[in-house]
Short mmCIF file of C-alpha atoms in Angstrom, two decimals:
data_model
loop_
_atom_site.label_atom_id
_atom_site.label_comp_id
_atom_site.label_asym_id
_atom_site.label_seq_id
_atom_site.Cartn_x
_atom_site.Cartn_y
_atom_site.Cartn_z
CA UNK A 1 15.61 -19.18 -45.27
CA UNK A 2 12.34 -20.98 -44.80
CA UNK A 3 9.19 -20.67 -46.84
CA UNK A 4 5.75 -21.33 -45.39
CA UNK A 5 2.53 -22.33 -47.10
CA UNK A 6 -0.72 -21.02 -45.63
CA UNK A 7 -2.79 -24.19 -45.41
CA UNK A 8 -6.05 -22.25 -45.31
CA UNK A 9 -5.24 -20.47 -48.57
CA UNK A 10 -3.51 -23.24 -50.56
CA UNK A 11 -5.72 -24.77 -53.28
CA UNK A 12 -3.44 -27.76 -53.90
CA UNK A 13 -2.48 -26.89 -57.47
CA UNK A 14 1.08 -28.24 -56.85
CA UNK A 15 2.71 -25.57 -59.01
CA UNK A 16 5.29 -24.90 -56.29
CA UNK A 17 6.18 -28.59 -56.10
CA UNK A 18 6.88 -28.63 -59.81
CA UNK A 19 9.02 -25.51 -59.52
CA UNK A 20 11.06 -26.59 -56.50
CA UNK A 21 10.48 -30.13 -55.25
CA UNK A 22 13.55 -29.82 -53.04
CA UNK A 23 11.50 -27.53 -50.77
CA UNK A 24 7.81 -28.18 -51.50
CA UNK A 25 5.73 -31.35 -51.46
CA UNK A 26 2.05 -32.23 -51.25
CA UNK A 27 0.80 -33.37 -47.84
CA UNK A 28 -1.88 -35.92 -46.96
CA UNK A 29 -4.55 -33.20 -47.09
CA UNK A 30 -3.74 -32.44 -50.73
CA UNK A 31 -2.12 -29.13 -49.86
CA UNK A 32 1.44 -28.02 -50.49
CA UNK A 33 3.91 -27.72 -47.64
CA UNK A 34 7.47 -26.49 -47.35
CA UNK A 35 9.25 -29.47 -45.83
CA UNK A 36 12.81 -28.21 -46.26
CA UNK A 37 14.47 -24.84 -45.81
CA UNK A 38 15.67 -23.10 -48.95
CA UNK A 39 19.35 -23.25 -49.77
CA UNK A 40 21.43 -20.70 -51.63
CA UNK A 41 21.14 -22.90 -54.71
CA UNK A 42 17.32 -23.10 -54.75
CA UNK A 43 16.36 -19.79 -53.14
CA UNK A 44 15.57 -18.33 -56.58
CA UNK A 45 13.29 -21.27 -57.39
CA UNK A 46 11.46 -20.79 -54.09
CA UNK A 47 11.00 -17.09 -54.84
CA UNK A 48 9.65 -18.02 -58.27
CA UNK A 49 7.17 -20.38 -56.61
CA UNK A 50 6.12 -17.60 -54.21
CA UNK A 51 5.65 -15.20 -57.12
CA UNK A 52 3.76 -17.79 -59.22
CA UNK A 53 1.36 -19.12 -56.58
CA UNK A 54 -2.12 -18.36 -57.96
CA UNK A 55 -3.56 -17.66 -54.50
CA UNK A 56 -0.46 -16.11 -52.86
CA UNK A 57 -0.34 -18.85 -50.24
CA UNK A 58 3.46 -18.99 -49.96
CA UNK A 59 5.69 -16.53 -48.17
CA UNK A 60 9.06 -16.33 -46.48
CA UNK A 61 8.94 -17.03 -42.75
CA UNK A 62 9.82 -14.02 -40.60
#
């Protein structure tokens, strides 16, 4: 499964990166991005990042 970060909504708090750096990183614009697909092992961490995002900028890709 792949997560996506809405670049227009992201405030660059980096909470998701701290929760799951195997999937999220900060880009050159100071916003988070999902650079890897979630694996079975980290899918729960990605969901936690989605649930914890203060501006609800992260979602699962359809």
